[in-house]
Amino acid sequence: MSKPFRVWEDVYAIGGPEISHPADCCVYLVDAGDLVLIDCGVGESTDQLIGNIVGLGFAPEKLRAVIVTHAHIDHIGALSRLQQDFGTEVVAHELESRAIESGKGVGAEFYGVSYHPCRVDLRLEKTEESLILGRHEFKTIHIPGHTPGSIAVFVDIAGKRVLFGQDVHGPYYQQWGADPYQARESLQKLVDLGADILCEGHFGIYQPASEVERYILVYLHQLEGLR
Ligand SMILES: [Zn+2]
Ligand SMILES: [Zn+2]
């Protein structure tokens, strides 16, 4: 296992398959004065995620929100615990909220873990929304494809655009409820953002901007054969 690390000014990787638990998605922390997480892992490593936050010198009591990119168990497992322990608000797209609140369709059975449903405090409904949390503005973009209510998040910090784009790689299997046609448009939206740093959901960090574009285009090109 490797240690949590700073990605860029105010942005940290605090969890992921190499950092917290093999089944965790990559978990990112943004220090906005208040603390904001992008996703929170499969739920088996919550103590360690909290320990990693403390280890970086932050108080977990300041965890104001988790912005959920989509309702798969490896991205949402710690939500209920964080909500209970710290009053952390759960922010998710409306189309993912039912799964988060009911536990149906989150895929916990595939991971052999149990999911504890929790309340979604803020439901995103628009194609793009802006959330001011502490000193940073988080912009969310609806990117349906991998799931109907998938979102990406970006923040402009100290001259760089940091994009949290989880599960850019898919998978985009229709039998699992994905829509590869929508995914194609969504990935193009991500390319058009021109991000300098991509914080991806399972494979870590890509930079500079040319590498971000190259990475997303690999998956976009795989979808271009669709008719
Ligand atoms: Zn997923
Ligand atoms: Zn994932």
Coordinates of N, CA and C and ligand atoms in Angstrom, one line a residue:
M1 N 0.8 -1.2 0.0 CA 0.0 0.0 0.0 C 0.9 1.3 0.0
S2 N 0.4 2.2 -0.7 CA 1.2 3.5 -0.7 C 0.5 4.5 0.1
K3 N 1.1 5.6 0.3 CA 0.6 6.7 1.2 C -0.3 7.6 0.4
P4 N -1.2 8.3 1.2 CA -1.9 9.4 0.5 C -0.9 10.5 0.0
F5 N -1.3 11.2 -1.0 CA -0.4 12.2 -1.5 C -1.2 13.5 -2.0
R6 N -0.4 14.5 -2.1 CA -0.9 15.8 -2.6 C -0.9 15.7 -4.1
V7 N -2.0 16.0 -4.8 CA -2.0 16.0 -6.3 C -1.6 17.4 -6.8
W8 N -2.2 18.4 -6.2 CA -2.0 19.7 -6.6 C -2.5 20.6 -5.5
E9 N -2.1 21.8 -5.4 CA -2.7 22.8 -4.4 C -4.1 22.4 -3.9
D10 N -4.3 22.1 -2.7 CA -5.6 21.8 -2.1 C -6.2 20.5 -2.5
V11 N -5.6 19.7 -3.4 CA -6.2 18.5 -3.8 C -5.3 17.3 -3.4
Y12 N -5.9 16.3 -2.8 CA -5.1 15.2 -2.3 C -5.8 13.9 -2.7
A13 N -5.0 12.8 -2.9 CA -5.5 11.5 -3.1 C -5.4 10.8 -1.7
I14 N -6.6 10.4 -1.1 CA -6.5 9.8 0.2 C -6.9 8.3 0.2
G15 N -7.4 7.9 -0.9 CA -7.8 6.5 -0.9 C -7.8 5.9 -2.4
G16 N -7.8 4.6 -2.5 CA -7.8 4.0 -3.8 C -7.2 2.6 -3.6
P17 N -7.2 1.8 -4.7 CA -6.7 0.4 -4.6 C -5.3 0.3 -4.1
E18 N -4.5 1.3 -4.3 CA -3.1 1.2 -3.8 C -2.9 1.9 -2.4
I19 N -4.0 2.6 -2.0 CA -3.8 3.5 -0.8 C -4.6 3.0 0.4
S20 N -5.8 2.5 0.1 CA -6.7 2.2 1.2 C -7.3 0.8 1.2
H21 N -7.8 0.3 0.1 CA -8.4 -1.0 0.0 C -8.4 -1.4 -1.5
P22 N -8.1 -2.7 -1.8 CA -8.1 -3.1 -3.2 C -9.4 -2.8 -4.0
A23 N -10.5 -2.8 -3.3 CA -11.8 -2.6 -4.0 C -12.2 -1.2 -4.0
D24 N -11.5 -0.3 -3.4 CA -11.9 1.1 -3.4 C -11.6 1.8 -4.7
C25 N -12.5 2.7 -5.0 CA -12.2 3.6 -6.1 C -11.2 4.6 -5.6
C26 N -10.7 5.4 -6.4 CA -9.8 6.5 -6.0 C -10.6 7.5 -5.2
V27 N -10.2 7.9 -4.1 CA -10.9 8.9 -3.2 C -10.1 10.1 -3.1
Y28 N -10.7 11.3 -3.5 CA -10.0 12.5 -3.5 C -10.6 13.5 -2.5
L29 N -9.7 14.3 -1.9 CA -10.0 15.3 -0.9 C -9.7 16.6 -1.4
V30 N -10.6 17.6 -1.4 CA -10.3 19.0 -1.7 C -10.4 19.8 -0.4
D31 N -9.3 20.5 -0.1 CA -9.3 21.4 1.1 C -9.8 22.7 0.6
A32 N -11.1 23.0 0.9 CA -11.7 24.3 0.6 C -11.9 25.1 1.8
G33 N -11.1 24.8 2.9 CA -11.4 25.4 4.2 C -12.3 24.4 4.9
D34 N -13.5 24.2 4.4 CA -14.3 23.0 4.6 C -13.6 21.9 3.7
L35 N -13.9 20.7 4.1 CA -13.3 19.6 3.3 C -14.4 18.9 2.5
V36 N -14.0 18.6 1.2 CA -14.9 18.0 0.3 C -14.3 16.7 -0.3
L37 N -15.0 15.6 -0.2 CA -14.5 14.4 -0.9 C -15.2 14.2 -2.2
I38 N -14.5 13.6 -3.1 CA -15.1 13.1 -4.3 C -15.1 11.6 -4.2
D39 N -16.2 11.0 -4.0 CA -16.4 9.6 -3.7 C -15.7 9.1 -2.4
C40 N -16.0 7.9 -2.0 CA -15.6 7.5 -0.7 C -15.3 6.0 -0.5
G41 N -15.1 5.3 -1.6 CA -14.6 3.9 -1.5 C -15.7 2.9 -1.2
V42 N -15.3 1.6 -1.0 CA -16.3 0.5 -0.9 C -16.9 0.4 0.5
G43 N -16.4 1.1 1.4 CA -16.9 1.0 2.8 C -16.2 0.1 3.8
E44 N -15.2 -0.6 3.3 CA -14.4 -1.5 4.1 C -13.1 -0.8 4.7
S45 N -12.9 0.5 4.3 CA -11.7 1.1 4.7 C -11.9 2.5 5.2
T46 N -13.1 2.7 5.7 CA -13.5 4.0 6.2 C -12.6 4.6 7.3
D47 N -12.3 3.7 8.2 CA -11.4 4.1 9.3 C -10.0 4.6 8.8
Q48 N -9.6 3.9 7.7 CA -8.3 4.3 7.2 C -8.4 5.6 6.4
L49 N -9.5 5.8 5.7 CA -9.7 7.1 5.0 C -9.7 8.2 6.0
I50 N -10.4 8.0 7.1 CA -10.5 9.1 8.1 C -9.0 9.3 8.7
G51 N -8.3 8.2 9.0 CA -7.0 8.3 9.4 C -6.1 9.0 8.5
N52 N -6.3 8.8 7.2 CA -5.5 9.5 6.2 C -5.7 11.0 6.2
I53 N -7.0 11.3 6.4 CA -7.4 12.7 6.5 C -6.6 13.4 7.7
V54 N -6.7 12.7 8.8 CA -6.0 13.2 10.0 C -4.5 13.3 9.7
G55 N -4.0 12.2 9.1 CA -2.5 12.2 8.8 C -2.0 13.3 7.9
L56 N -2.9 13.9 7.1 CA -2.6 15.0 6.3 C -2.7 16.3 7.0
G57 N -3.2 16.2 8.3 CA -3.3 17.4 9.1 C -4.7 18.1 9.1
F58 N -5.7 17.4 8.6 CA -7.0 17.9 8.5 C -7.9 17.3 9.6
A59 N -9.0 18.0 10.0 CA -9.9 17.5 10.9 C -11.1 16.9 10.2
P60 N -11.4 15.6 10.4 CA -12.5 15.0 9.7 C -13.9 15.6 10.1
E61 N -13.9 16.3 11.2 CA -15.2 17.0 11.6 C -15.5 18.1 10.5
K62 N -14.5 18.5 9.8 CA -14.8 19.5 8.8 C -15.2 18.9 7.4
L63 N -15.4 17.6 7.4 CA -15.9 17.0 6.1 C -17.3 17.5 5.8
R64 N -17.4 18.5 4.9 CA -18.7 19.1 4.7 C -19.6 18.3 3.7
A65 N -18.9 17.8 2.7 CA -19.7 17.1 1.6 C -18.9 16.0 0.9
V66 N -19.7 15.0 0.5 CA -19.1 14.0 -0.5 C -19.9 14.2 -1.8
I67 N -19.2 14.6 -2.8 CA -19.8 14.6 -4.1 C -19.6 13.2 -4.8
V68 N -20.8 12.6 -5.1 CA -20.8 11.2 -5.5 C -20.8 11.2 -7.1
T69 N -19.8 10.6 -7.7 CA -19.8 10.6 -9.2 C -20.9 9.6 -9.7
H70 N -21.1 8.5 -9.0 CA -22.2 7.6 -9.4 C -22.4 6.6 -8.3
A71 N -23.5 5.9 -8.4 CA -23.9 5.0 -7.3 C -23.4 3.6 -7.3
H72 N -22.2 3.4 -7.7 CA -21.6 2.0 -7.6 C -21.0 1.9 -6.2
I73 N -21.1 0.7 -5.7 CA -20.7 0.5 -4.3 C -19.2 0.9 -4.0
D74 N -18.3 0.7 -5.0 CA -16.9 1.0 -4.7 C -16.7 2.6 -4.6
H75 N -17.7 3.3 -4.9 CA -17.6 4.8 -4.9 C -18.5 5.4 -3.7
I76 N -19.4 4.6 -3.1 CA -20.3 5.2 -2.1 C -20.3 4.4 -0.8
G77 N -19.5 3.5 -0.6 CA -19.6 2.6 0.6 C -19.5 3.3 2.0
A78 N -18.8 4.4 2.0 CA -18.6 5.1 3.3 C -19.6 6.2 3.6
L79 N -20.5 6.4 2.7 CA -21.4 7.6 2.8 C -22.2 7.6 4.1
S80 N -22.8 6.5 4.5 CA -23.7 6.5 5.7 C -22.9 6.8 6.9
R81 N -21.7 6.2 7.0 CA -20.9 6.4 8.2 C -20.4 7.9 8.3
L82 N -20.0 8.5 7.2 CA -19.6 9.9 7.2 C -20.7 10.8 7.5
Q83 N -21.9 10.5 7.0 CA -23.1 11.3 7.3 C -23.4 11.2 8.8
Q84 N -23.4 10.0 9.3 CA -23.7 9.9 10.7 C -22.6 10.5 11.7
D85 N -21.4 10.2 11.4 CA -20.3 10.6 12.3 C -20.0 12.1 12.2
F86 N -20.1 12.7 11.0 CA -19.6 14.1 10.8 C -20.7 15.0 10.2
G87 N -21.9 14.5 10.0 CA -22.9 15.3 9.4 C -22.6 15.7 8.0
T88 N -21.7 14.9 7.3 CA -21.3 15.2 5.9 C -22.5 15.1 5.0
E89 N -22.6 16.1 4.1 CA -23.7 16.1 3.2 C -23.4 15.3 2.0
V90 N -24.4 14.5 1.5 CA -24.2 13.7 0.3 C -24.8 14.4 -0.9
V91 N -24.0 14.6 -1.9 CA -24.4 15.4 -3.1 C -24.3 14.4 -4.3
A92 N -25.5 14.2 -5.0 CA -25.4 13.2 -6.1 C -26.5 13.7 -7.1
H93 N -26.3 13.1 -8.3 CA -27.3 13.4 -9.3 C -28.6 12.7 -9.0
E94 N -29.7 13.4 -9.3 CA -31.0 12.8 -9.0 C -31.2 11.4 -9.5
L95 N -30.6 11.1 -10.7 CA -30.8 9.8 -11.3 C -30.1 8.7 -10.5
E96 N -29.2 9.0 -9.6 CA -28.4 8.0 -8.8 C -29.0 8.0 -7.4
S97 N -29.9 8.9 -7.1 CA -30.3 9.1 -5.7 C -31.1 7.9 -5.2
R98 N -31.9 7.3 -6.0 CA -32.7 6.2 -5.5 C -31.8 5.0 -5.1
A99 N -30.8 4.8 -5.9 CA -29.9 3.7 -5.6 C -29.2 4.0 -4.2
I100 N -28.7 5.2 -4.1 CA -28.0 5.5 -2.8 C -28.9 5.4 -1.6
E101 N -30.2 5.8 -1.8 CA -31.1 5.8 -0.6 C -31.7 4.5 -0.4
S102 N -31.8 3.6 -1.4 CA -32.4 2.3 -1.2 C -31.4 1.1 -1.1
G103 N -30.2 1.3 -1.8 CA -29.2 0.3 -1.8 C -29.5 -0.7 -3.0
K104 N -30.6 -0.4 -3.8 CA -30.8 -1.3 -4.9 C -30.0 -0.9 -6.1
G105 N -29.3 -1.8 -6.7 CA -28.6 -1.5 -7.9 C -27.2 -0.9 -7.7
V106 N -26.7 -1.0 -6.4 CA -25.4 -0.4 -6.2 C -24.3 -1.4 -6.4
G107 N -24.7 -2.7 -6.5 CA -23.7 -3.8 -6.9 C -22.9 -4.3 -5.7
A108 N -23.4 -4.1 -4.5 CA -22.7 -4.6 -3.3 C -22.5 -6.1 -3.3
E109 N -23.5 -6.8 -3.9 CA -23.3 -8.3 -3.9 C -22.1 -8.7 -4.7
F110 N -21.7 -7.9 -5.8 CA -20.6 -8.3 -6.6 C -19.3 -8.2 -5.8
Y111 N -19.3 -7.4 -4.8 CA -18.1 -7.1 -4.0 C -18.1 -7.9 -2.7
G112 N -19.3 -8.6 -2.4 CA -19.4 -9.3 -1.1 C -19.4 -8.4 0.1
V113 N -19.9 -7.2 0.0 CA -19.9 -6.3 1.1 C -21.4 -5.9 1.3
S114 N -21.7 -5.3 2.5 CA -23.0 -4.8 2.7 C -23.0 -3.3 2.6
Y115 N -24.0 -2.8 2.0 CA -24.2 -1.3 1.8 C -25.2 -0.8 2.8
H116 N -24.9 0.3 3.4 CA -25.8 1.0 4.3 C -26.4 2.2 3.6
P117 N -27.7 2.1 3.2 CA -28.3 3.3 2.5 C -28.2 4.6 3.3
C118 N -28.2 5.7 2.7 CA -28.2 7.0 3.4 C -29.0 8.0 2.6
R119 N -29.2 9.1 3.2 CA -30.0 10.2 2.6 C -29.1 11.0 1.6
V120 N -29.7 11.3 0.5 CA -29.0 12.3 -0.4 C -29.5 13.7 -0.1
D121 N -28.6 14.5 0.4 CA -29.0 15.9 0.9 C -29.2 16.9 -0.3
L122 N -28.4 16.7 -1.3 CA -28.5 17.7 -2.4 C -28.6 16.9 -3.7
R123 N -29.7 17.0 -4.5 CA -29.8 16.3 -5.7 C -29.5 17.2 -6.9
L124 N -28.6 16.8 -7.7 CA -28.3 17.6 -8.9 C -29.2 17.2 -10.0
E125 N -29.7 18.2 -10.7 CA -30.7 17.9 -11.8 C -30.3 18.4 -13.1
K126 N -29.4 19.4 -13.1 CA -29.1 20.1 -14.4 C -27.9 19.5 -15.1
T127 N -27.7 19.9 -16.3 CA -26.6 19.4 -17.1 C -25.3 19.9 -16.5
E128 N -25.3 21.2 -16.0 CA -24.1 21.7 -15.3 C -24.6 22.5 -14.1
E129 N -23.9 22.3 -13.0 CA -24.3 23.1 -11.8 C -23.0 23.6 -11.1
S130 N -23.2 24.6 -10.3 CA -22.0 25.2 -9.6 C -22.3 25.1 -8.1
L131 N -21.3 24.6 -7.4 CA -21.5 24.5 -5.9 C -20.3 25.2 -5.3
I132 N -20.7 26.2 -4.5 CA -19.6 26.9 -3.8 C -19.5 26.3 -2.4
L133 N -18.4 25.6 -2.2 CA -18.2 25.0 -0.9 C -16.9 25.5 -0.4
G134 N -17.0 26.3 0.7 CA -15.7 26.9 1.3 C -15.2 27.9 0.2
R135 N -13.9 27.8 0.0 CA -13.3 28.8 -0.9 C -13.2 28.4 -2.4
H136 N -13.7 27.2 -2.7 CA -13.6 26.7 -4.1 C -15.0 26.5 -4.7
E137 N -15.0 26.7 -6.0 CA -16.2 26.5 -6.8 C -16.1 25.1 -7.5
F138 N -17.0 24.2 -7.2 CA -17.1 22.9 -7.8 C -18.1 22.9 -8.9
K139 N -17.7 22.6 -10.1 CA -18.7 22.6 -11.2 C -18.9 21.1 -11.5
T140 N -20.2 20.8 -11.5 CA -20.6 19.4 -11.9 C -21.1 19.4 -13.3
I141 N -20.9 18.3 -14.0 CA -21.4 18.1 -15.3 C -22.0 16.7 -15.4
H142 N -23.2 16.7 -15.9 CA -23.9 15.4 -16.1 C -23.2 14.7 -17.2
I143 N -22.7 13.5 -17.0 CA -22.1 12.7 -18.0 C -22.7 11.3 -18.1
P144 N -23.9 11.2 -18.5 CA -24.6 9.8 -18.5 C -23.8 8.9 -19.5
G145 N -23.9 7.6 -19.2 CA -23.1 6.6 -20.0 C -22.8 5.4 -19.1
H146 N -21.8 5.5 -18.3 CA -21.5 4.4 -17.4 C -22.7 4.1 -16.5
T147 N -23.3 5.1 -15.9 CA -24.7 5.0 -15.3 C -25.5 6.2 -15.8
P148 N -26.8 6.2 -15.6 CA -27.6 7.3 -16.1 C -27.3 8.6 -15.4
G149 N -27.0 8.6 -14.1 CA -26.7 9.9 -13.4 C -25.3 10.1 -13.1
S150 N -24.4 9.6 -13.9 CA -22.9 9.8 -13.6 C -22.7 11.3 -13.8
I151 N -21.8 11.8 -12.9 CA -21.3 13.2 -13.1 C -19.8 13.2 -13.0
A152 N -19.3 14.3 -13.6 CA -17.9 14.6 -13.4 C -17.9 16.0 -12.7
V153 N -16.7 16.3 -12.0 CA -16.6 17.5 -11.2 C -15.3 18.1 -11.6
F154 N -15.3 19.5 -11.8 CA -14.0 20.1 -11.9 C -13.9 21.4 -11.1
V155 N -12.7 21.7 -10.8 CA -12.3 22.8 -9.9 C -11.1 23.5 -10.5
D156 N -11.2 24.8 -10.7 CA -10.0 25.6 -11.1 C -9.3 26.1 -9.9
I157 N -8.1 25.6 -9.7 CA -7.3 26.0 -8.5 C -5.9 26.4 -9.0
A158 N -5.5 27.6 -8.6 CA -4.2 28.1 -8.8 C -3.7 27.9 -10.2
G159 N -4.6 28.3 -11.2 CA -4.2 28.3 -12.6 C -4.3 26.9 -13.3
K160 N -4.8 25.9 -12.6 CA -4.9 24.6 -13.2 C -6.4 24.1 -13.0
R161 N -6.9 23.5 -14.1 CA -8.2 22.9 -14.0 C -8.1 21.4 -13.7
V162 N -8.6 21.1 -12.5 CA -8.5 19.7 -12.0 C -9.9 19.1 -12.2
L163 N -9.9 18.0 -13.0 CA -11.1 17.2 -13.4 C -11.1 15.9 -12.6
F164 N -12.2 15.7 -11.9 CA -12.5 14.4 -11.2 C -13.4 13.7 -12.2
G165 N -12.9 12.8 -12.9 CA -13.6 12.0 -13.9 C -13.5 10.5 -13.6
Q166 N -14.4 10.0 -12.8 CA -14.3 8.6 -12.4 C -14.9 7.7 -13.5
D167 N -14.3 6.6 -13.7 CA -14.8 5.6 -14.6 C -14.9 6.1 -16.0
V168 N -14.0 6.9 -16.4 CA -13.9 7.3 -17.8 C -13.8 6.0 -18.7
H169 N -13.1 5.0 -18.2 CA -12.8 3.8 -18.9 C -14.1 2.9 -19.1
G170 N -15.2 3.3 -18.4 CA -16.4 2.5 -18.5 C -16.5 1.6 -17.3
P171 N -16.9 0.3 -17.4 CA -17.3 -0.3 -18.6 C -18.7 0.3 -19.1
Y172 N -18.9 0.1 -20.4 CA -20.2 0.6 -21.0 C -21.0 -0.5 -21.6
Y173 N -21.2 -1.6 -20.7 CA -22.0 -2.7 -21.2 C -23.5 -2.4 -21.0
Q174 N -24.3 -2.5 -22.1 CA -25.7 -2.2 -22.0 C -26.4 -3.2 -21.0
Q175 N -25.9 -4.4 -21.0 CA -26.6 -5.4 -20.1 C -26.4 -5.0 -18.6
W176 N -25.5 -4.1 -18.3 CA -25.4 -3.6 -16.9 C -26.0 -2.2 -16.8
G177 N -26.8 -1.8 -17.8 CA -27.5 -0.5 -17.6 C -26.7 0.7 -18.1
A178 N -25.6 0.4 -18.8 CA -24.8 1.6 -19.3 C -25.4 1.9 -20.7
D179 N -25.1 3.1 -21.2 CA -25.5 3.6 -22.5 C -24.3 4.1 -23.2
P180 N -23.7 3.2 -24.1 CA -22.5 3.7 -24.8 C -22.7 4.8 -25.7
Y181 N -23.9 5.0 -26.2 CA -24.1 6.2 -27.1 C -24.1 7.5 -26.3
Q182 N -24.7 7.5 -25.1 CA -24.6 8.7 -24.3 C -23.1 8.8 -23.8
A183 N -22.5 7.7 -23.5 CA -21.1 7.8 -23.1 C -20.2 8.5 -24.1
R184 N -20.4 8.3 -25.3 CA -19.6 8.9 -26.4 C -19.8 10.4 -26.3
E185 N -21.0 10.9 -26.1 CA -21.2 12.4 -26.0 C -20.5 12.9 -24.7
S186 N -20.7 12.1 -23.7 CA -20.2 12.5 -22.4 C -18.6 12.6 -22.4
L187 N -18.0 11.6 -23.0 CA -16.5 11.7 -23.0 C -16.0 12.9 -23.9
Q188 N -16.8 13.2 -24.9 CA -16.4 14.4 -25.7 C -16.5 15.6 -24.9
K189 N -17.6 15.7 -24.0 CA -17.7 16.9 -23.1 C -16.5 17.0 -22.2
L190 N -16.0 15.8 -21.7 CA -14.8 15.8 -20.8 C -13.6 16.3 -21.6
V191 N -13.4 15.9 -22.8 CA -12.3 16.3 -23.6 C -12.4 17.9 -23.8
D192 N -13.6 18.4 -24.1 CA -13.7 19.8 -24.3 C -13.4 20.7 -23.1
L193 N -13.4 20.1 -21.9 CA -13.1 20.9 -20.7 C -11.6 21.4 -20.7
G194 N -10.8 20.6 -21.4 CA -9.4 21.0 -21.5 C -8.7 21.0 -20.1
A195 N -9.0 20.0 -19.3 CA -8.4 19.9 -18.0 C -6.9 19.7 -18.0
D196 N -6.3 20.3 -17.0 CA -4.8 20.1 -16.9 C -4.4 18.8 -16.1
I197 N -5.3 18.5 -15.2 CA -5.1 17.3 -14.4 C -6.4 16.5 -14.3
L198 N -6.2 15.2 -14.6 CA -7.4 14.3 -14.5 C -7.2 13.4 -13.3
C199 N -8.1 13.5 -12.3 CA -8.1 12.5 -11.2 C -9.1 11.5 -11.5
E200 N -8.6 10.3 -12.0 CA -9.5 9.3 -12.5 C -9.9 8.3 -11.3
G201 N -10.9 7.5 -11.6 CA -11.6 6.7 -10.6 C -10.9 5.5 -10.1
H202 N -10.0 4.9 -10.9 CA -9.4 3.6 -10.6 C -7.9 3.6 -10.9
F203 N -7.5 4.5 -11.8 CA -6.1 4.4 -12.3 C -5.3 5.6 -11.9
G204 N -5.9 6.5 -11.1 CA -5.0 7.6 -10.6 C -5.0 8.9 -11.4
I205 N -3.8 9.5 -11.5 CA -3.7 10.9 -11.9 C -3.0 10.9 -13.3
Y206 N -3.6 11.7 -14.2 CA -3.1 12.0 -15.5 C -2.8 13.4 -15.7
Q207 N -1.6 13.8 -16.1 CA -1.3 15.2 -16.4 C -0.1 15.2 -17.3
P208 N 0.3 16.3 -18.0 CA -0.5 17.6 -18.2 C -1.7 17.4 -19.1
A209 N -2.2 18.5 -19.6 CA -3.4 18.5 -20.4 C -3.4 17.6 -21.6
S210 N -2.2 17.5 -22.2 CA -2.1 16.6 -23.4 C -2.3 15.1 -23.0
E211 N -1.8 14.8 -21.8 CA -2.0 13.4 -21.3 C -3.5 13.1 -20.9
V212 N -4.1 14.1 -20.4 CA -5.5 14.0 -20.0 C -6.3 13.7 -21.3
E213 N -6.1 14.5 -22.3 CA -6.8 14.4 -23.6 C -6.5 13.0 -24.2
R214 N -5.3 12.6 -24.2 CA -4.9 11.3 -24.8 C -5.6 10.2 -24.1
Y215 N -5.6 10.3 -22.8 CA -6.3 9.2 -22.0 C -7.8 9.1 -22.3
I216 N -8.5 10.2 -22.3 CA -9.9 10.2 -22.5 C -10.2 9.7 -24.0
L217 N -9.4 10.2 -24.9 CA -9.6 9.8 -26.3 C -9.4 8.3 -26.6
V218 N -8.6 7.6 -25.8 CA -8.5 6.2 -26.0 C -9.9 5.5 -25.8
Y219 N -10.6 6.0 -24.8 CA -11.9 5.3 -24.5 C -13.0 5.9 -25.5
L220 N -12.8 7.2 -25.8 CA -13.8 7.7 -26.8 C -13.7 7.0 -28.2
H221 N -12.4 6.7 -28.6 CA -12.2 6.1 -29.9 C -12.8 4.7 -29.9
Q222 N -12.8 4.0 -28.7 CA -13.3 2.7 -28.6 C -14.8 2.7 -28.8
L223 N -15.5 3.8 -28.5 CA -16.9 4.0 -28.7 C -17.3 4.5 -30.0
E224 N -16.3 4.9 -30.8 CA -16.7 5.5 -32.1 C -17.1 4.6 -33.2
G225 N -16.8 3.3 -33.0 CA -17.3 2.3 -33.9 C -18.8 2.0 -33.8
L226 N -19.4 2.5 -32.8 CA -20.9 2.3 -32.6 C -21.7 2.9 -33.7
R227 N -22.8 2.3 -34.1 CA -23.6 2.9 -35.1 C -24.9 3.4 -34.5
Ligands
ZN1 ZN -18.8 2.4 -11.7
ZN2 ZN -15.6 2.7 -10.5

